[in-house]
């Protein structure tokens, strides 16, 4: 959905470590990070990735959006993400807003 709406998407697959997210952002210069979690036990890693972005001094240069079955808008707020959407259509609108593209 993001790709057909003009975003260049790098899909890192599943079981992605915080270090792998950081390395890919450095490699590509990505402006937007999307993280999905299927389980409450893995959604905590979203918080850890945001912490590591802060520790690396990268947080001001990238917008972060989160989603997935157990993820909520309040979780996104709690961990300091920039946004949450509940489905793929919402994710595109959110991505456009975060990038200042309207939509
Ligand atoms: C299919 C499924 C499985 C399959 C997964 C197959 C696979 N290879 O992917 C199998 C059978 C393997 C499985 C196993 C398990 N599952 Co399961 N599973 C599901 C189920 C029915 C559907 C998940 C799915 O793929 N949905 C379709 C996708 C497209 O939806 P989605 O991920 O939610 O994504 C949408 C939105 O969330 C959003 N979105 C997603 N990511 C992002 C990211 C961003 C940035 C944004 C903006 C939006 C966004 O957009 C998407 C499109 O609308 C859900 C229940 C449900 N209805 O969600 C349970 C569910 C996720 N499973 C659950 C559980 C507990 C398990 C197991 C732990 C069970 C067990 N005891 O073994 C294991 C864990 C396996 C593992 N290691 O991950 C629980 C999780 C509960 C929790 N709070 O953590 C759920 C919610 C079921 C339940 N109600 O209990 N599962």
PDB file of N, CA and C in Angstrom, residues 17-100:
ATOM      1  N   UNK A  17      15.960  -6.873  14.661  1.00  0.00           N
ATOM      2  CA  UNK A  17      16.565  -6.333  15.879  1.00  0.00           C
ATOM      3  C   UNK A  17      16.643  -4.806  15.782  1.00  0.00           C
ATOM      4  N   UNK A  18      16.710  -4.118  16.942  1.00  0.00           N
ATOM      5  CA  UNK A  18      16.912  -2.667  16.905  1.00  0.00           C
ATOM      6  C   UNK A  18      18.150  -2.288  16.087  1.00  0.00           C
ATOM      7  N   UNK A  19      19.214  -3.073  16.220  1.00  0.00           N
ATOM      8  CA  UNK A  19      20.450  -2.777  15.490  1.00  0.00           C
ATOM      9  C   UNK A  19      20.238  -2.838  13.975  1.00  0.00           C
ATOM     10  N   UNK A  20      19.416  -3.794  13.545  1.00  0.00           N
ATOM     11  CA  UNK A  20      19.147  -3.927  12.102  1.00  0.00           C
ATOM     12  C   UNK A  20      18.337  -2.738  11.587  1.00  0.00           C
ATOM     13  N   UNK A  21      17.371  -2.258  12.399  1.00  0.00           N
ATOM     14  CA  UNK A  21      16.631  -1.060  11.988  1.00  0.00           C
ATOM     15  C   UNK A  21      17.580   0.124  11.836  1.00  0.00           C
ATOM     16  N   UNK A  22      18.430   0.314  12.844  1.00  0.00           N
ATOM     17  CA  UNK A  22      19.356   1.453  12.842  1.00  0.00           C
ATOM     18  C   UNK A  22      20.292   1.382  11.627  1.00  0.00           C
ATOM     19  N   UNK A  23      20.831   0.188  11.370  1.00  0.00           N
ATOM     20  CA  UNK A  23      21.772   0.033  10.257  1.00  0.00           C
ATOM     21  C   UNK A  23      21.091   0.349   8.925  1.00  0.00           C
ATOM     22  N   UNK A  24      19.837  -0.098   8.757  1.00  0.00           N
ATOM     23  CA  UNK A  24      19.149   0.135   7.483  1.00  0.00           C
ATOM     24  C   UNK A  24      18.811   1.613   7.309  1.00  0.00           C
ATOM     25  N   UNK A  25      18.447   2.267   8.403  1.00  0.00           N
ATOM     26  CA  UNK A  25      18.156   3.703   8.312  1.00  0.00           C
ATOM     27  C   UNK A  25      19.423   4.464   7.898  1.00  0.00           C
ATOM     28  N   UNK A  26      20.552   4.078   8.493  1.00  0.00           N
ATOM     29  CA  UNK A  26      21.829   4.720   8.131  1.00  0.00           C
ATOM     30  C   UNK A  26      22.156   4.475   6.667  1.00  0.00           C
ATOM     31  N   UNK A  27      21.973   3.232   6.229  1.00  0.00           N
ATOM     32  CA  UNK A  27      22.328   2.834   4.854  1.00  0.00           C
ATOM     33  C   UNK A  27      21.468   3.572   3.826  1.00  0.00           C
ATOM     34  N   UNK A  28      20.165   3.706   4.108  1.00  0.00           N
ATOM     35  CA  UNK A  28      19.235   4.208   3.093  1.00  0.00           C
ATOM     36  C   UNK A  28      18.903   5.681   3.254  1.00  0.00           C
ATOM     37  N   UNK A  29      19.143   6.235   4.453  1.00  0.00           N
ATOM     38  CA  UNK A  29      18.705   7.602   4.715  1.00  0.00           C
ATOM     39  C   UNK A  29      17.194   7.716   4.804  1.00  0.00           C
ATOM     40  N   UNK A  30      16.552   6.626   5.222  1.00  0.00           N
ATOM     41  CA  UNK A  30      15.086   6.620   5.311  1.00  0.00           C
ATOM     42  C   UNK A  30      14.592   7.746   6.212  1.00  0.00           C
ATOM     43  N   UNK A  31      13.430   8.315   5.822  1.00  0.00           N
ATOM     44  CA  UNK A  31      12.851   9.416   6.591  1.00  0.00           C
ATOM     45  C   UNK A  31      11.719   8.960   7.497  1.00  0.00           C
ATOM     46  N   UNK A  32      11.268   7.726   7.265  1.00  0.00           N
ATOM     47  CA  UNK A  32      10.104   7.223   7.994  1.00  0.00           C
ATOM     48  C   UNK A  32      10.338   5.759   8.331  1.00  0.00           C
ATOM     49  N   UNK A  33      10.104   5.414   9.594  1.00  0.00           N
ATOM     50  CA  UNK A  33      10.253   4.026  10.035  1.00  0.00           C
ATOM     51  C   UNK A  33       8.890   3.498  10.453  1.00  0.00           C
ATOM     52  N   UNK A  34       8.494   2.355   9.897  1.00  0.00           N
ATOM     53  CA  UNK A  34       7.263   1.687  10.312  1.00  0.00           C
ATOM     54  C   UNK A  34       7.608   0.378  10.988  1.00  0.00           C
ATOM     55  N   UNK A  35       7.045   0.179  12.173  1.00  0.00           N
ATOM     56  CA  UNK A  35       7.286  -1.077  12.892  1.00  0.00           C
ATOM     57  C   UNK A  35       5.959  -1.739  13.206  1.00  0.00           C
ATOM     58  N   UNK A  36       5.906  -3.037  12.911  1.00  0.00           N
ATOM     59  CA  UNK A  36       4.712  -3.824  13.175  1.00  0.00           C
ATOM     60  C   UNK A  36       5.020  -4.868  14.223  1.00  0.00           C
ATOM     61  N   UNK A  37       4.083  -5.084  15.154  1.00  0.00           N
ATOM     62  CA  UNK A  37       4.225  -6.170  16.129  1.00  0.00           C
ATOM     63  C   UNK A  37       2.932  -6.971  16.143  1.00  0.00           C
ATOM     64  N   UNK A  38       3.064  -8.295  16.163  1.00  0.00           N
ATOM     65  CA  UNK A  38       1.888  -9.168  16.163  1.00  0.00           C
ATOM     66  C   UNK A  38       1.495  -9.551  17.589  1.00  0.00           C
ATOM     67  N   UNK A  39       2.438  -9.450  18.505  1.00  0.00           N
ATOM     68  CA  UNK A  39       2.217  -9.956  19.865  1.00  0.00           C
ATOM     69  C   UNK A  39       2.576  -8.904  20.908  1.00  0.00           C
ATOM     70  N   UNK A  40       1.887  -8.972  22.053  1.00  0.00           N
ATOM     71  CA  UNK A  40       2.238  -8.060  23.154  1.00  0.00           C
ATOM     72  C   UNK A  40       3.682  -8.283  23.617  1.00  0.00           C
ATOM     73  N   UNK A  41       4.165  -9.501  23.472  1.00  0.00           N
ATOM     74  CA  UNK A  41       5.533  -9.780  23.918  1.00  0.00           C
ATOM     75  C   UNK A  41       6.588  -9.170  22.998  1.00  0.00           C
ATOM     76  N   UNK A  42       6.232  -8.874  21.763  1.00  0.00           N
ATOM     77  CA  UNK A  42       7.235  -8.286  20.866  1.00  0.00           C
ATOM     78  C   UNK A  42       7.050  -6.777  20.699  1.00  0.00           C
ATOM     79  N   UNK A  43       5.873  -6.245  21.073  1.00  0.00           N
ATOM     80  CA  UNK A  43       5.677  -4.806  20.852  1.00  0.00           C
ATOM     81  C   UNK A  43       6.616  -3.952  21.711  1.00  0.00           C
ATOM     82  N   UNK A  44       7.104  -4.514  22.810  1.00  0.00           N
ATOM     83  CA  UNK A  44       8.031  -3.751  23.656  1.00  0.00           C
ATOM     84  C   UNK A  44       9.317  -3.396  22.907  1.00  0.00           C
ATOM     85  N   UNK A  45       9.639  -4.179  21.880  1.00  0.00           N
ATOM     86  CA  UNK A  45      10.842  -3.887  21.098  1.00  0.00           C
ATOM     87  C   UNK A  45      10.681  -2.555  20.341  1.00  0.00           C
ATOM     88  N   UNK A  46       9.435  -2.187  20.048  1.00  0.00           N
ATOM     89  CA  UNK A  46       9.214  -0.880  19.393  1.00  0.00           C
ATOM     90  C   UNK A  46       9.757   0.240  20.279  1.00  0.00           C
ATOM     91  N   UNK A  47       9.499   0.122  21.579  1.00  0.00           N
ATOM     92  CA  UNK A  47      10.014   1.131  22.515  1.00  0.00           C
ATOM     93  C   UNK A  47      11.542   1.128  22.516  1.00  0.00           C
ATOM     94  N   UNK A  48      12.116  -0.083  22.479  1.00  0.00           N
ATOM     95  CA  UNK A  48      13.572  -0.214  22.509  1.00  0.00           C
ATOM     96  C   UNK A  48      14.196   0.416  21.257  1.00  0.00           C
ATOM     97  N   UNK A  49      13.567   0.253  20.109  1.00  0.00           N
ATOM     98  CA  UNK A  49      14.102   0.851  18.875  1.00  0.00           C
ATOM     99  C   UNK A  49      14.098   2.377  18.995  1.00  0.00           C
ATOM    100  N   UNK A  50      12.995   2.933  19.525  1.00  0.00           N
ATOM    101  CA  UNK A  50      12.922   4.392  19.676  1.00  0.00           C
ATOM    102  C   UNK A  50      14.002   4.875  20.647  1.00  0.00           C
ATOM    103  N   UNK A  51      14.203   4.135  21.735  1.00  0.00           N
ATOM    104  CA  UNK A  51      15.278   4.487  22.678  1.00  0.00           C
ATOM    105  C   UNK A  51      16.638   4.497  21.993  1.00  0.00           C
ATOM    106  N   UNK A  52      16.870   3.483  21.169  1.00  0.00           N
ATOM    107  CA  UNK A  52      18.183   3.411  20.508  1.00  0.00           C
ATOM    108  C   UNK A  52      18.346   4.516  19.461  1.00  0.00           C
ATOM    109  N   UNK A  53      17.244   4.880  18.789  1.00  0.00           N
ATOM    110  CA  UNK A  53      17.325   6.010  17.852  1.00  0.00           C
ATOM    111  C   UNK A  53      17.723   7.278  18.612  1.00  0.00           C
ATOM    112  N   UNK A  54      17.140   7.448  19.805  1.00  0.00           N
ATOM    113  CA  UNK A  54      17.497   8.619  20.625  1.00  0.00           C
ATOM    114  C   UNK A  54      18.964   8.552  21.033  1.00  0.00           C
ATOM    115  N   UNK A  55      19.388   7.380  21.493  1.00  0.00           N
ATOM    116  CA  UNK A  55      20.772   7.217  21.964  1.00  0.00           C
ATOM    117  C   UNK A  55      21.784   7.479  20.850  1.00  0.00           C
ATOM    118  N   UNK A  56      21.395   7.158  19.616  1.00  0.00           N
ATOM    119  CA  UNK A  56      22.297   7.356  18.469  1.00  0.00           C
ATOM    120  C   UNK A  56      22.197   8.763  17.883  1.00  0.00           C
ATOM    121  N   UNK A  57      21.319   9.598  18.484  1.00  0.00           N
ATOM    122  CA  UNK A  57      21.147  10.961  17.980  1.00  0.00           C
ATOM    123  C   UNK A  57      20.411  11.022  16.652  1.00  0.00           C
ATOM    124  N   UNK A  58      19.637   9.986  16.338  1.00  0.00           N
ATOM    125  CA  UNK A  58      18.952   9.913  15.038  1.00  0.00           C
ATOM    126  C   UNK A  58      17.460  10.253  15.124  1.00  0.00           C
ATOM    127  N   UNK A  59      16.937  10.363  16.329  1.00  0.00           N
ATOM    128  CA  UNK A  59      15.473  10.448  16.485  1.00  0.00           C
ATOM    129  C   UNK A  59      14.886  11.690  15.810  1.00  0.00           C
ATOM    130  N   UNK A  60      15.641  12.802  15.801  1.00  0.00           N
ATOM    131  CA  UNK A  60      15.106  14.035  15.214  1.00  0.00           C
ATOM    132  C   UNK A  60      15.040  13.980  13.692  1.00  0.00           C
ATOM    133  N   UNK A  61      15.680  12.989  13.088  1.00  0.00           N
ATOM    134  CA  UNK A  61      15.757  12.925  11.633  1.00  0.00           C
ATOM    135  C   UNK A  61      14.830  11.889  11.019  1.00  0.00           C
ATOM    136  N   UNK A  62      14.064  11.213  11.841  1.00  0.00           N
ATOM    137  CA  UNK A  62      13.191  10.176  11.295  1.00  0.00           C
ATOM    138  C   UNK A  62      11.858  10.171  12.032  1.00  0.00           C
ATOM    139  N   UNK A  63      10.775  10.017  11.284  1.00  0.00           N
ATOM    140  CA  UNK A  63       9.453   9.871  11.893  1.00  0.00           C
ATOM    141  C   UNK A  63       9.225   8.373  12.099  1.00  0.00           C
ATOM    142  N   UNK A  64       8.523   8.051  13.183  1.00  0.00           N
ATOM    143  CA  UNK A  64       8.307   6.649  13.538  1.00  0.00           C
ATOM    144  C   UNK A  64       6.811   6.361  13.659  1.00  0.00           C
ATOM    145  N   UNK A  65       6.342   5.350  12.921  1.00  0.00           N
ATOM    146  CA  UNK A  65       4.952   4.929  13.089  1.00  0.00           C
ATOM    147  C   UNK A  65       4.906   3.454  13.456  1.00  0.00           C
ATOM    148  N   UNK A  66       3.923   3.116  14.281  1.00  0.00           N
ATOM    149  CA  UNK A  66       3.815   1.742  14.783  1.00  0.00           C
ATOM    150  C   UNK A  66       2.412   1.212  14.533  1.00  0.00           C
ATOM    151  N   UNK A  67       2.314  -0.122  14.485  1.00  0.00           N
ATOM    152  CA  UNK A  67       1.022  -0.764  14.295  1.00  0.00           C
ATOM    153  C   UNK A  67       1.129  -2.241  14.577  1.00  0.00           C
ATOM    154  N   UNK A  68       0.055  -2.960  14.280  1.00  0.00           N
ATOM    155  CA  UNK A  68      -0.014  -4.392  14.532  1.00  0.00           C
ATOM    156  C   UNK A  68      -1.133  -4.694  15.520  1.00  0.00           C
ATOM    157  N   UNK A  69      -1.565  -5.956  15.533  1.00  0.00           N
ATOM    158  CA  UNK A  69      -2.768  -6.348  16.282  1.00  0.00           C
ATOM    159  C   UNK A  69      -2.819  -5.842  17.734  1.00  0.00           C
ATOM    160  N   UNK A  70      -1.749  -5.963  18.536  1.00  0.00           N
ATOM    161  CA  UNK A  70      -1.870  -5.550  19.939  1.00  0.00           C
ATOM    162  C   UNK A  70      -1.563  -4.063  20.166  1.00  0.00           C
ATOM    163  N   UNK A  71      -1.163  -3.358  19.124  1.00  0.00           N
ATOM    164  CA  UNK A  71      -0.683  -1.972  19.263  1.00  0.00           C
ATOM    165  C   UNK A  71      -1.876  -1.006  19.224  1.00  0.00           C
ATOM    166  N   UNK A  72      -1.817   0.027  20.068  1.00  0.00           N
ATOM    167  CA  UNK A  72      -2.885   1.029  20.142  1.00  0.00           C
ATOM    168  C   UNK A  72      -2.277   2.427  20.042  1.00  0.00           C
ATOM    169  N   UNK A  73      -3.170   3.410  19.851  1.00  0.00           N
ATOM    170  CA  UNK A  73      -2.697   4.792  19.805  1.00  0.00           C
ATOM    171  C   UNK A  73      -2.061   5.181  21.137  1.00  0.00           C
ATOM    172  N   UNK A  74      -2.600   4.689  22.246  1.00  0.00           N
ATOM    173  CA  UNK A  74      -2.023   5.081  23.537  1.00  0.00           C
ATOM    174  C   UNK A  74      -0.637   4.466  23.727  1.00  0.00           C
ATOM    175  N   UNK A  75      -0.439   3.239  23.187  1.00  0.00           N
ATOM    176  CA  UNK A  75       0.910   2.652  23.244  1.00  0.00           C
ATOM    177  C   UNK A  75       1.883   3.506  22.425  1.00  0.00           C
ATOM    178  N   UNK A  76       1.434   3.943  21.265  1.00  0.00           N
ATOM    179  CA  UNK A  76       2.282   4.792  20.411  1.00  0.00           C
ATOM    180  C   UNK A  76       2.684   6.058  21.173  1.00  0.00           C
ATOM    181  N   UNK A  77       1.716   6.667  21.870  1.00  0.00           N
ATOM    182  CA  UNK A  77       2.014   7.865  22.675  1.00  0.00           C
ATOM    183  C   UNK A  77       3.011   7.539  23.783  1.00  0.00           C
ATOM    184  N   UNK A  78       2.736   6.424  24.463  1.00  0.00           N
ATOM    185  CA  UNK A  78       3.558   6.052  25.624  1.00  0.00           C
ATOM    186  C   UNK A  78       5.029   5.871  25.249  1.00  0.00           C
ATOM    187  N   UNK A  79       5.286   5.297  24.080  1.00  0.00           N
ATOM    188  CA  UNK A  79       6.675   5.006  23.712  1.00  0.00           C
ATOM    189  C   UNK A  79       7.309   6.139  22.894  1.00  0.00           C
ATOM    190  N   UNK A  80       6.533   7.204  22.658  1.00  0.00           N
ATOM    191  CA  UNK A  80       7.106   8.341  21.944  1.00  0.00           C
ATOM    192  C   UNK A  80       7.181   8.150  20.443  1.00  0.00           C
ATOM    193  N   UNK A  81       6.292   7.296  19.888  1.00  0.00           N
ATOM    194  CA  UNK A  81       6.208   7.191  18.425  1.00  0.00           C
ATOM    195  C   UNK A  81       5.477   8.418  17.892  1.00  0.00           C
ATOM    196  N   UNK A  82       5.598   8.653  16.587  1.00  0.00           N
ATOM    197  CA  UNK A  82       4.935   9.821  15.990  1.00  0.00           C
ATOM    198  C   UNK A  82       3.513   9.514  15.549  1.00  0.00           C
ATOM    199  N   UNK A  83       3.169   8.219  15.436  1.00  0.00           N
ATOM    200  CA  UNK A  83       1.813   7.912  15.021  1.00  0.00           C
ATOM    201  C   UNK A  83       1.512   6.430  15.000  1.00  0.00           C
ATOM    202  N   UNK A  84       0.205   6.163  14.976  1.00  0.00           N
ATOM    203  CA  UNK A  84      -0.335   4.802  14.942  1.00  0.00           C
ATOM    204  C   UNK A  84      -1.482   4.786  13.936  1.00  0.00           C
ATOM    205  N   UNK A  85      -1.632   3.693  13.213  1.00  0.00           N
ATOM    206  CA  UNK A  85      -2.825   3.515  12.376  1.00  0.00           C
ATOM    207  C   UNK A  85      -3.271   2.076  12.499  1.00  0.00           C
ATOM    208  N   UNK A  86      -4.593   1.854  12.364  1.00  0.00           N
ATOM    209  CA  UNK A  86      -5.081   0.501  12.647  1.00  0.00           C
ATOM    210  C   UNK A  86      -5.134  -0.404  11.431  1.00  0.00           C
ATOM    211  N   UNK A  87      -4.998   0.170  10.241  1.00  0.00           N
ATOM    212  CA  UNK A  87      -4.962  -0.704   9.066  1.00  0.00           C
ATOM    213  C   UNK A  87      -4.075  -0.088   7.988  1.00  0.00           C
ATOM    214  N   UNK A  88      -3.984  -0.806   6.859  1.00  0.00           N
ATOM    215  CA  UNK A  88      -3.026  -0.403   5.828  1.00  0.00           C
ATOM    216  C   UNK A  88      -3.421   0.928   5.172  1.00  0.00           C
ATOM    217  N   UNK A  89      -4.722   1.142   5.004  1.00  0.00           N
ATOM    218  CA  UNK A  89      -5.169   2.409   4.419  1.00  0.00           C
ATOM    219  C   UNK A  89      -4.826   3.560   5.369  1.00  0.00           C
ATOM    220  N   UNK A  90      -5.079   3.334   6.654  1.00  0.00           N
ATOM    221  CA  UNK A  90      -4.736   4.346   7.656  1.00  0.00           C
ATOM    222  C   UNK A  90      -3.242   4.606   7.704  1.00  0.00           C
ATOM    223  N   UNK A  91      -2.456   3.555   7.488  1.00  0.00           N
ATOM    224  CA  UNK A  91      -1.000   3.704   7.519  1.00  0.00           C
ATOM    225  C   UNK A  91      -0.521   4.638   6.413  1.00  0.00           C
ATOM    226  N   UNK A  92      -1.151   4.536   5.240  1.00  0.00           N
ATOM    227  CA  UNK A  92      -0.748   5.415   4.130  1.00  0.00           C
ATOM    228  C   UNK A  92      -1.074   6.869   4.464  1.00  0.00           C
ATOM    229  N   UNK A  93      -2.283   7.114   4.980  1.00  0.00           N
ATOM    230  CA  UNK A  93      -2.660   8.486   5.359  1.00  0.00           C
ATOM    231  C   UNK A  93      -1.741   9.042   6.429  1.00  0.00           C
ATOM    232  N   UNK A  94      -1.418   8.190   7.396  1.00  0.00           N
ATOM    233  CA  UNK A  94      -0.513   8.607   8.470  1.00  0.00           C
ATOM    234  C   UNK A  94       0.876   8.932   7.915  1.00  0.00           C
ATOM    235  N   UNK A  95       1.388   8.054   7.056  1.00  0.00           N
ATOM    236  CA  UNK A  95       2.715   8.269   6.465  1.00  0.00           C
ATOM    237  C   UNK A  95       2.739   9.590   5.685  1.00  0.00           C
ATOM    238  N   UNK A  96       1.676   9.846   4.932  1.00  0.00           N
ATOM    239  CA  UNK A  96       1.613  11.101   4.164  1.00  0.00           C
ATOM    240  C   UNK A  96       1.596  12.308   5.100  1.00  0.00           C
ATOM    241  N   UNK A  97       0.822  12.202   6.173  1.00  0.00           N
ATOM    242  CA  UNK A  97       0.773  13.323   7.130  1.00  0.00           C
ATOM    243  C   UNK A  97       2.138  13.541   7.777  1.00  0.00           C
ATOM    244  N   UNK A  98       2.774  12.437   8.197  1.00  0.00           N
ATOM    245  CA  UNK A  98       4.071  12.566   8.877  1.00  0.00           C
ATOM    246  C   UNK A  98       5.138  13.151   7.966  1.00  0.00           C
ATOM    247  N   UNK A  99       4.994  12.895   6.657  1.00  0.00           N
ATOM    248  CA  UNK A  99       5.954  13.425   5.682  1.00  0.00           C
ATOM    249  C   UNK A  99       5.521  14.790   5.142  1.00  0.00           C
ATOM    250  N   UNK A 100       4.413  15.314   5.667  1.00  0.00           N
ATOM    251  CA  UNK A 100       3.940  16.626   5.220  1.00  0.00           C
ATOM    252  C   UNK A 100       3.429  16.599   3.799  1.00  0.00           C
TER     253      UNK A 100
END
